GROMACS .gro file of C-alpha atoms in nm:
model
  327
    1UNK     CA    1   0.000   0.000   0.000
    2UNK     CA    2   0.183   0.341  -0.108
    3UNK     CA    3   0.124   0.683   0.040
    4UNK     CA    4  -0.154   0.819  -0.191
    5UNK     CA    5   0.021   1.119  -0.292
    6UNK     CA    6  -0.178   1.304  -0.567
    7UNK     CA    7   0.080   1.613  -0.668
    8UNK     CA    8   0.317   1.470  -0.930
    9UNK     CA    9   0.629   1.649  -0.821
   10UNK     CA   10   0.608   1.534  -0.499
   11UNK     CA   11   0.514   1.194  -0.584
   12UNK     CA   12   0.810   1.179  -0.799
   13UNK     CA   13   1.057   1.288  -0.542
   14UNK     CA   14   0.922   1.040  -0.291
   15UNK     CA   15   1.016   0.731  -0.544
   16UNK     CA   16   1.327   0.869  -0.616
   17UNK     CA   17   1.431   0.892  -0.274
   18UNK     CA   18   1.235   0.532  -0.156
   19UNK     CA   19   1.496   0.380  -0.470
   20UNK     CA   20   1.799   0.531  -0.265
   21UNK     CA   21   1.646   0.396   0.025
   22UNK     CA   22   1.647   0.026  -0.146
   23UNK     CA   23   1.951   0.057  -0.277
   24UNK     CA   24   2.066   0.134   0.080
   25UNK     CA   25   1.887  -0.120   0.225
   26UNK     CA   26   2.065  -0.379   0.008
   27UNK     CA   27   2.385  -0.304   0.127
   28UNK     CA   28   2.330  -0.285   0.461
   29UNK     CA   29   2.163  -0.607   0.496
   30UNK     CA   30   2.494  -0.764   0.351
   31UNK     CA   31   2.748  -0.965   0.576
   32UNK     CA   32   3.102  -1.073   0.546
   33UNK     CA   33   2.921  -1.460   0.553
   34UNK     CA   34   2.684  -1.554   0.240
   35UNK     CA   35   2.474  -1.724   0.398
   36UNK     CA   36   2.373  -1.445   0.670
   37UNK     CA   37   2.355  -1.206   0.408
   38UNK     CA   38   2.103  -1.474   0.220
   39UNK     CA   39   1.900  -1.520   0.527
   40UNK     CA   40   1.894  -1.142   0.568
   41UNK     CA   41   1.782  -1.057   0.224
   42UNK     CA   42   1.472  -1.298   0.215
   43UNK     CA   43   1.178  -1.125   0.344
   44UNK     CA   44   1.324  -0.811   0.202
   45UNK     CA   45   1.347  -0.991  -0.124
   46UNK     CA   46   0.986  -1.048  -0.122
   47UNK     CA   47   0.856  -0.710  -0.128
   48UNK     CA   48   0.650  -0.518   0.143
   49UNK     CA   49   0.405  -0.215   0.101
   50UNK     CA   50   0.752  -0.003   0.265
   51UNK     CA   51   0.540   0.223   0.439
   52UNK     CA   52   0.750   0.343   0.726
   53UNK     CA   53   1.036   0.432   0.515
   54UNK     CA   54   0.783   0.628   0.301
   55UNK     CA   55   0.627   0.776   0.615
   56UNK     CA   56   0.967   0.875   0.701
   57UNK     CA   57   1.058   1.016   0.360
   58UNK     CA   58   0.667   1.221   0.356
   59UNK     CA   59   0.687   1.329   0.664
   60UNK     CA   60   1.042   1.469   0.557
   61UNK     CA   61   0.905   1.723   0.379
   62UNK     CA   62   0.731   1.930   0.649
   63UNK     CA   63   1.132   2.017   0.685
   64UNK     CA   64   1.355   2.215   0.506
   65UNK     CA   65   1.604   1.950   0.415
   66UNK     CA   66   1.417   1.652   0.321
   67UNK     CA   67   1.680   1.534   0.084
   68UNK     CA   68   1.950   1.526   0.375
   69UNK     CA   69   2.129   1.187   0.406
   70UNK     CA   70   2.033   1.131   0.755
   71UNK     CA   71   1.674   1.100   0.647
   72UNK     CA   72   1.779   0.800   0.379
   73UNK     CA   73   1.936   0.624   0.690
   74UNK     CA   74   1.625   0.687   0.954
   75UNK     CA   75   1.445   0.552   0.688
   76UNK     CA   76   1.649   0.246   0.661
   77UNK     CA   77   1.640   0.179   1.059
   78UNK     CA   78   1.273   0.200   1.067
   79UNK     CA   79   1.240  -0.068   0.775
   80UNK     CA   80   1.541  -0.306   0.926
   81UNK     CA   81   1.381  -0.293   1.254
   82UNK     CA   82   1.036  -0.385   1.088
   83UNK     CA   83   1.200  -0.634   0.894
   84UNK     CA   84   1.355  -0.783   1.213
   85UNK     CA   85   1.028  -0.807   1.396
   86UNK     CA   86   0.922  -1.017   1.124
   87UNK     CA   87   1.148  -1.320   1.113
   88UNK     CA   88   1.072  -1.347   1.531
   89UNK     CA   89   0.666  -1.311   1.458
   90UNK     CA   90   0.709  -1.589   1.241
   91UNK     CA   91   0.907  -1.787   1.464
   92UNK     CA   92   0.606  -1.733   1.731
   93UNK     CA   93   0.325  -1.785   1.515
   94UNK     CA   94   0.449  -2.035   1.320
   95UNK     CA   95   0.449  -1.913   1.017
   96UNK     CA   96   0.511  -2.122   0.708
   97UNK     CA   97   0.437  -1.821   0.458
   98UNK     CA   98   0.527  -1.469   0.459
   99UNK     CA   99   0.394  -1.218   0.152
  100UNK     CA  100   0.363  -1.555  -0.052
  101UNK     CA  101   0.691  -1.659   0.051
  102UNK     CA  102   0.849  -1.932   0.250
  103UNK     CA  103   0.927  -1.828   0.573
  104UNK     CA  104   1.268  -1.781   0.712
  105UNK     CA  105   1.189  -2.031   0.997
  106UNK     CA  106   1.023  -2.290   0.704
  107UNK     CA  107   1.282  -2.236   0.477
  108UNK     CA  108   1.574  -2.291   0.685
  109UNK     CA  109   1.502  -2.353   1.081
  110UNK     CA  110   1.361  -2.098   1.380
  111UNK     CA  111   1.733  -2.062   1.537
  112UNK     CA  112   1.842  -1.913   1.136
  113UNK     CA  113   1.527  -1.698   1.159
  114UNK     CA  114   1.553  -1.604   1.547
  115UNK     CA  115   1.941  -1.473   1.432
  116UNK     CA  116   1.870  -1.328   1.142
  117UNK     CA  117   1.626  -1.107   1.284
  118UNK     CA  118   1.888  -1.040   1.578
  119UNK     CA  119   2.167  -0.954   1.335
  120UNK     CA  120   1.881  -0.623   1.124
  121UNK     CA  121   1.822  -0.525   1.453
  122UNK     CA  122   2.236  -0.503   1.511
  123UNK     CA  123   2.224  -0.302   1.175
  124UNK     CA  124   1.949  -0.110   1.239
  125UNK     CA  125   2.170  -0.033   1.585
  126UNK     CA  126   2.458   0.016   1.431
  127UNK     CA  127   2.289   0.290   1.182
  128UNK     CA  128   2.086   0.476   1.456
  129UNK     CA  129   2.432   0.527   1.642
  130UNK     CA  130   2.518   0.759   1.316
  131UNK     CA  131   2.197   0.988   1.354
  132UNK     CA  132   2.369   1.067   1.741
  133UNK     CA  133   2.227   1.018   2.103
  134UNK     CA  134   1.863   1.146   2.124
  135UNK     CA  135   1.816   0.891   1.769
  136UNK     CA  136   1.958   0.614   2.012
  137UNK     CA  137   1.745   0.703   2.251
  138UNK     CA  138   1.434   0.719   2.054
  139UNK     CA  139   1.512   0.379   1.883
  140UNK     CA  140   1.562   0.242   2.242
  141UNK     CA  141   1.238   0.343   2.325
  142UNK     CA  142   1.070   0.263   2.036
  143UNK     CA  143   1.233  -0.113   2.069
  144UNK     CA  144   1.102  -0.167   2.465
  145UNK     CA  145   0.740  -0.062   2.333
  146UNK     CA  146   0.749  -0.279   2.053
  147UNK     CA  147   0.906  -0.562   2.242
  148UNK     CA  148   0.628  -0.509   2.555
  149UNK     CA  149   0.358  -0.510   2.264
  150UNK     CA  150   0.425  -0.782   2.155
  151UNK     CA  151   0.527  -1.015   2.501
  152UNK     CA  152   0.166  -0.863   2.621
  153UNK     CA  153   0.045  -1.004   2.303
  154UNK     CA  154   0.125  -1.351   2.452
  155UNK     CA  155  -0.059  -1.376   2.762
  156UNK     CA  156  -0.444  -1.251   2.828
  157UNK     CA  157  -0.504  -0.940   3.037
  158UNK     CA  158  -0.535  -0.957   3.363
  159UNK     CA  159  -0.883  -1.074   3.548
  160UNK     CA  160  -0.947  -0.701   3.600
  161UNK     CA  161  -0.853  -0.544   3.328
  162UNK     CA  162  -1.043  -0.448   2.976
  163UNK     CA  163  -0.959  -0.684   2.713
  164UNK     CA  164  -1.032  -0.431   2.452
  165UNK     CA  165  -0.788  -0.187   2.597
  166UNK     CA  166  -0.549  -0.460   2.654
  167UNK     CA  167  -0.558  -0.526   2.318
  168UNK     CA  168  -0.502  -0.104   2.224
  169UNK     CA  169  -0.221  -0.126   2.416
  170UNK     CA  170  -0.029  -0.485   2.265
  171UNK     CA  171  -0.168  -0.251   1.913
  172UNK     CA  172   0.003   0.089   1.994
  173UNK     CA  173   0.332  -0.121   2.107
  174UNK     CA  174   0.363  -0.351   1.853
  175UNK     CA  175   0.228  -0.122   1.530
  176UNK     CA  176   0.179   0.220   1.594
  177UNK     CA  177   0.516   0.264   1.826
  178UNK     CA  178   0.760   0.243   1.479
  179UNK     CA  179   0.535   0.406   1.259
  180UNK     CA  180   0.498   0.662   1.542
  181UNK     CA  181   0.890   0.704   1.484
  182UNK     CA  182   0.898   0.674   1.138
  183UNK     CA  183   0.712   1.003   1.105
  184UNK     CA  184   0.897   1.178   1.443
  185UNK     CA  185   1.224   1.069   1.206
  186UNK     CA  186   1.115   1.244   0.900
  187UNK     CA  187   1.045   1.502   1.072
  188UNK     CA  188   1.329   1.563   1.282
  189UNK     CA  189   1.628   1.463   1.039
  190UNK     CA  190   1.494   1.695   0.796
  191UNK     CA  191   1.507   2.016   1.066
  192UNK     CA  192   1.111   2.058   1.112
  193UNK     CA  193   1.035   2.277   1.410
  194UNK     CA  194   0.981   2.062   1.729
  195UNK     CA  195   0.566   2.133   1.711
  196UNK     CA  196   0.592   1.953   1.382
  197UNK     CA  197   0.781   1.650   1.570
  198UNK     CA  198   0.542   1.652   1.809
  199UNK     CA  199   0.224   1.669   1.615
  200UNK     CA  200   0.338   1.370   1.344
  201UNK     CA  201   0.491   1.164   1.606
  202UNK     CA  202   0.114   1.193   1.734
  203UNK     CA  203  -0.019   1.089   1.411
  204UNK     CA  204   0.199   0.823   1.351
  205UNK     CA  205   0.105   0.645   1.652
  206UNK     CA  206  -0.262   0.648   1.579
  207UNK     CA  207  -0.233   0.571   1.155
  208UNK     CA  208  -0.050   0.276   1.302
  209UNK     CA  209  -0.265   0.130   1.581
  210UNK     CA  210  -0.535   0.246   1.275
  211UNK     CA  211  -0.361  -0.011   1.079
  212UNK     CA  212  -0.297  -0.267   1.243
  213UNK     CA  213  -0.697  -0.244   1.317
  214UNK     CA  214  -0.804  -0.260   0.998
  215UNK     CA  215  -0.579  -0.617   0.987
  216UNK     CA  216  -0.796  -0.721   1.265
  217UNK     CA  217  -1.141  -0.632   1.095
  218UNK     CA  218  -0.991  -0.773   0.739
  219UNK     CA  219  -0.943  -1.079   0.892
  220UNK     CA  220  -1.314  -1.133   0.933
  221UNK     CA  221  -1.428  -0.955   0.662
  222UNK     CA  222  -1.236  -0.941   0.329
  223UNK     CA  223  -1.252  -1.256   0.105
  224UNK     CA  224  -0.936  -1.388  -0.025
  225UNK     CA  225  -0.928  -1.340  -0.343
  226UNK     CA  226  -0.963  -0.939  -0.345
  227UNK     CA  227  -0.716  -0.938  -0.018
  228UNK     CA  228  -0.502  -1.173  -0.100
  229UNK     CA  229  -0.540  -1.325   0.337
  230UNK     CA  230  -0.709  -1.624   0.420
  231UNK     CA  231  -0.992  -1.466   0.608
  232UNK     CA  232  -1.051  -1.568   0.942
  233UNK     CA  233  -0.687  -1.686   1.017
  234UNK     CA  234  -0.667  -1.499   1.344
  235UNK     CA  235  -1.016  -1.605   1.445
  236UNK     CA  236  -0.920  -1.993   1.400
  237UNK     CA  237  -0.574  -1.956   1.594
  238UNK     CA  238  -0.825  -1.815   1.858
  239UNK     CA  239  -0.560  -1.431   1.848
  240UNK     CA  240  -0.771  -1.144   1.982
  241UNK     CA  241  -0.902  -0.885   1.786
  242UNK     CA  242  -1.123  -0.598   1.798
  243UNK     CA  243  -1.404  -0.729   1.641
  244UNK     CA  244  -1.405  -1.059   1.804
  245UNK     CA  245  -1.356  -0.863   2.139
  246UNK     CA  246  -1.636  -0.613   2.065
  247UNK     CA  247  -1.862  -0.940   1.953
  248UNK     CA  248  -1.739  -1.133   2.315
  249UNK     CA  249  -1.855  -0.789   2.496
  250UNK     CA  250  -2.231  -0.832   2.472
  251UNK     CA  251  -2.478  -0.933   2.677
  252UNK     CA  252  -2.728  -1.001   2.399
  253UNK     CA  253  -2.927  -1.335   2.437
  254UNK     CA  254  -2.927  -1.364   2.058
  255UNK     CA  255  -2.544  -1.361   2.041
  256UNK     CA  256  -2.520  -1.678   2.249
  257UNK     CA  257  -2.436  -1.923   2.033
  258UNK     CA  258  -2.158  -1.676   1.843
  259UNK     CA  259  -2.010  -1.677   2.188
  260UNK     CA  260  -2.030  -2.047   2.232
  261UNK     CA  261  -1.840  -2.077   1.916
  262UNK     CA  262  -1.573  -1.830   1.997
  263UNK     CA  263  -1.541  -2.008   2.348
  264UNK     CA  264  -1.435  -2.341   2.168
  265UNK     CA  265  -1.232  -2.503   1.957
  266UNK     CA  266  -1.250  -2.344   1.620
  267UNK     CA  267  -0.994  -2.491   1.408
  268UNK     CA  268  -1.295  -2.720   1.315
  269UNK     CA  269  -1.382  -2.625   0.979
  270UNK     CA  270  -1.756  -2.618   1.020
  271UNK     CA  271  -1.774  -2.456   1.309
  272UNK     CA  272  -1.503  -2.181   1.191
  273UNK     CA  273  -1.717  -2.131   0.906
  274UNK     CA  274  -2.015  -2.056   1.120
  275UNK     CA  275  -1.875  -1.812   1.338
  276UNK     CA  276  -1.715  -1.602   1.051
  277UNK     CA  277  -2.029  -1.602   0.915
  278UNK     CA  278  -2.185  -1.504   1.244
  279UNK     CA  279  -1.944  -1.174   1.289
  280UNK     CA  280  -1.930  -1.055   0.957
  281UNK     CA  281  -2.357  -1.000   1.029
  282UNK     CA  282  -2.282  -0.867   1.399
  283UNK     CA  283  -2.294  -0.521   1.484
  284UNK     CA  284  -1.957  -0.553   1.615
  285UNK     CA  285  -1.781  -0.486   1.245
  286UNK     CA  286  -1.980  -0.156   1.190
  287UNK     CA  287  -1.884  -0.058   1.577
  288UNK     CA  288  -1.508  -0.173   1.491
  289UNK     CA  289  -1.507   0.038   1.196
  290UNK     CA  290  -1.660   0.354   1.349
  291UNK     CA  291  -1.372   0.314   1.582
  292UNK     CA  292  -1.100   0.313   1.305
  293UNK     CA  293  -1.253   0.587   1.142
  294UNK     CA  294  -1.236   0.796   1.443
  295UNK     CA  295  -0.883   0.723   1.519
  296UNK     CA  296  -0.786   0.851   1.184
  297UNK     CA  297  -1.005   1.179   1.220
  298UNK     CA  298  -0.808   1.221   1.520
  299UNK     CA  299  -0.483   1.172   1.350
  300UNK     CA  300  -0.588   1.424   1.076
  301UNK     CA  301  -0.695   1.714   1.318
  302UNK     CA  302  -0.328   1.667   1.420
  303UNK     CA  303  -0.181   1.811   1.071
  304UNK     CA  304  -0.340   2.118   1.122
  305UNK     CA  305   0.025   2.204   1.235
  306UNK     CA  306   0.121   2.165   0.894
  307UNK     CA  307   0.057   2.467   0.627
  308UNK     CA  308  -0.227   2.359   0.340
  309UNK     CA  309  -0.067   2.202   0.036
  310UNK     CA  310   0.039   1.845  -0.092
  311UNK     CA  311   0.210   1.705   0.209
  312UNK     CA  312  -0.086   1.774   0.449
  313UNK     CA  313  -0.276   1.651   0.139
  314UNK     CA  314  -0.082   1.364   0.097
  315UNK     CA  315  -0.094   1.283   0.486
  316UNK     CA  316  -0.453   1.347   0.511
  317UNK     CA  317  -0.517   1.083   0.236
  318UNK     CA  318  -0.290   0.826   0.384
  319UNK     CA  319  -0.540   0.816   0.716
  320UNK     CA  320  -0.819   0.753   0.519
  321UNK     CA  321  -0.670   0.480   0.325
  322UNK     CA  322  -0.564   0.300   0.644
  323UNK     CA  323  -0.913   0.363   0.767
  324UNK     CA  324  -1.119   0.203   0.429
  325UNK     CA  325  -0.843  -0.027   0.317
  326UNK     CA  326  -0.923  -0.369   0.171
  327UNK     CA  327  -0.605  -0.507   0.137
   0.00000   0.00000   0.00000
């Protein structure tokens, strides 16, 4: 999914830039030893919708130097550091596929895919070091939140606590923390006055809980051939989501046997079938939605910092996309 940038110019200084970024991103997934730099190059080799460099490179713009070289690396550590994530989800979920790929843990074994993801995050380290202290810092943070998301991810929330805003918070950790500093990068590396930080770090936290959303509602909803998922993967591996969560929330007499389903064993295929069928009719999609819309309202008052013109425009439209997206 790319930024929807409408103004040519700017669209055409965005690819330019994204094609230094992946020529950059080539050569610093490379090792002295083949085979690391094989293992390394596999789930960049098959593709990705590179968003968070992209935010990076967008949000660049609200600056007056959004062609500096520091904002080619920051854009490099936020995709290494997403890439990195990716080889230990895998590991944890299990994963045999990844963007229509073999995983790294299928195609070799979970200790190559456990290291390999170790040795992006030692780039994406040794990279932030060049952007200076407060970039350490930030990617420090950043890493905790993202680590915390997804531990909490692991185990259910406590007896008293919401599950819905246990789930916000594994969400805002694990998705909206990096995309969060993604934007703060752009902004920053490219000399935007600190309101600017502030307000797209802001909005890069919510596009990205927003986002990761919209996976959870796809899951239920989108069929595969227009989304290319098999829906209701989450929903049969029994992994929270909101609309599940919303669903599990009622009181309703009529939603009884929906929560009978969702209480058992659905990696039957029958009674799988029969719940997705169940929540794609429950109110709890529409409510799930309404929420995601919100969110990205929210995120949109926030560029109000920013003057009119193509990069508000261009930020603006990125929200909704995240909020309506079928893919």
């Amino acid at each position: 999914m790319a930024l929807p940038v409408l103004d040519e110019r700017l669209a055409a200084r965005l690819r330019s830039r994204l094609a230094e970024v992946e020529v950059a991103l080539d050569g610093h997934v490379r090792s002295e030893a083949d085979f690391v730099t094989t293992a390394a190059r596999h789930l960049m080799a098959a593709g990705g919708k590179r968003f968070r460099p992209l935010l990076v490179l967008l949000a660049a713009e609200a600056g007056p130097h959004p062609g500096s070289d520091e904002v080619v690396t920051a854009a490099c550590i936020v995709e290494l550091t997403h890439l990195a994530s990716l080889y230990h989800d895998d590991v944890m979920d299990e994963a045999d596929l990844r963007r229509g790929a073999d995983s790294a843990n299928a195609r070799w074994d979970n200790h190559v895919a456990i290291l390999t993801g170790d040795f992006l995050f030692s780039k994406s380290s040794e990279l932030t070091a060049d952007l200076g202290a407060d970039a350490v810092r930030i990617q420090a943070r950043t890493f905790t939140r993202l680590v915390e998301g997804q531990i909490l991810e692991t185990v259910p929330p406590p007896e008293d606590a919401d599950p819905i805003e246990h789930h916000l918070r594994v969400v805002a950790g694990k998705t909206g923390s990096l995309i969060a500093t993604s934007a703060l990068y752009g902004a920053r590396f490219s000399g935007a006055p600190r309101e600017v930080e502030e307000a797209l770090a802001a909005y890069g936290e919510i596009v990205g809980s927003a986002f990761q959303l919209s996976d959870d509602i796809l899951d239920i909803a989108s069929e595969s051939v227009e989304s290319g998922k098999t829906p209701g993967t989450d929903l049969r591996e029994g992994v929270p989501t909101l609309p599940v969560l919303l669903a599990r929330g009622t009181d309703d007499p009529a939603d009884a046997r929906l929560h009978e389903l969702l209480d058992g064993d659905l990696t039957d295929d029958a009674r799988h079938a029969e719940a997705l069928a169940l929540l794609r009719a429950h109110p709890a999609m529409d409510r799930a939605r309404s929420y995601v819309v919100a969110r990205t309202h929210e995120a949109k008052d926030l560029l109000k910092v920013l003057p009119e013109g193509p990069v508000r425009e261009a930020l603006e439209a990125f929200a909704d996309v995240v909020a309506t997206r079928t893919a």
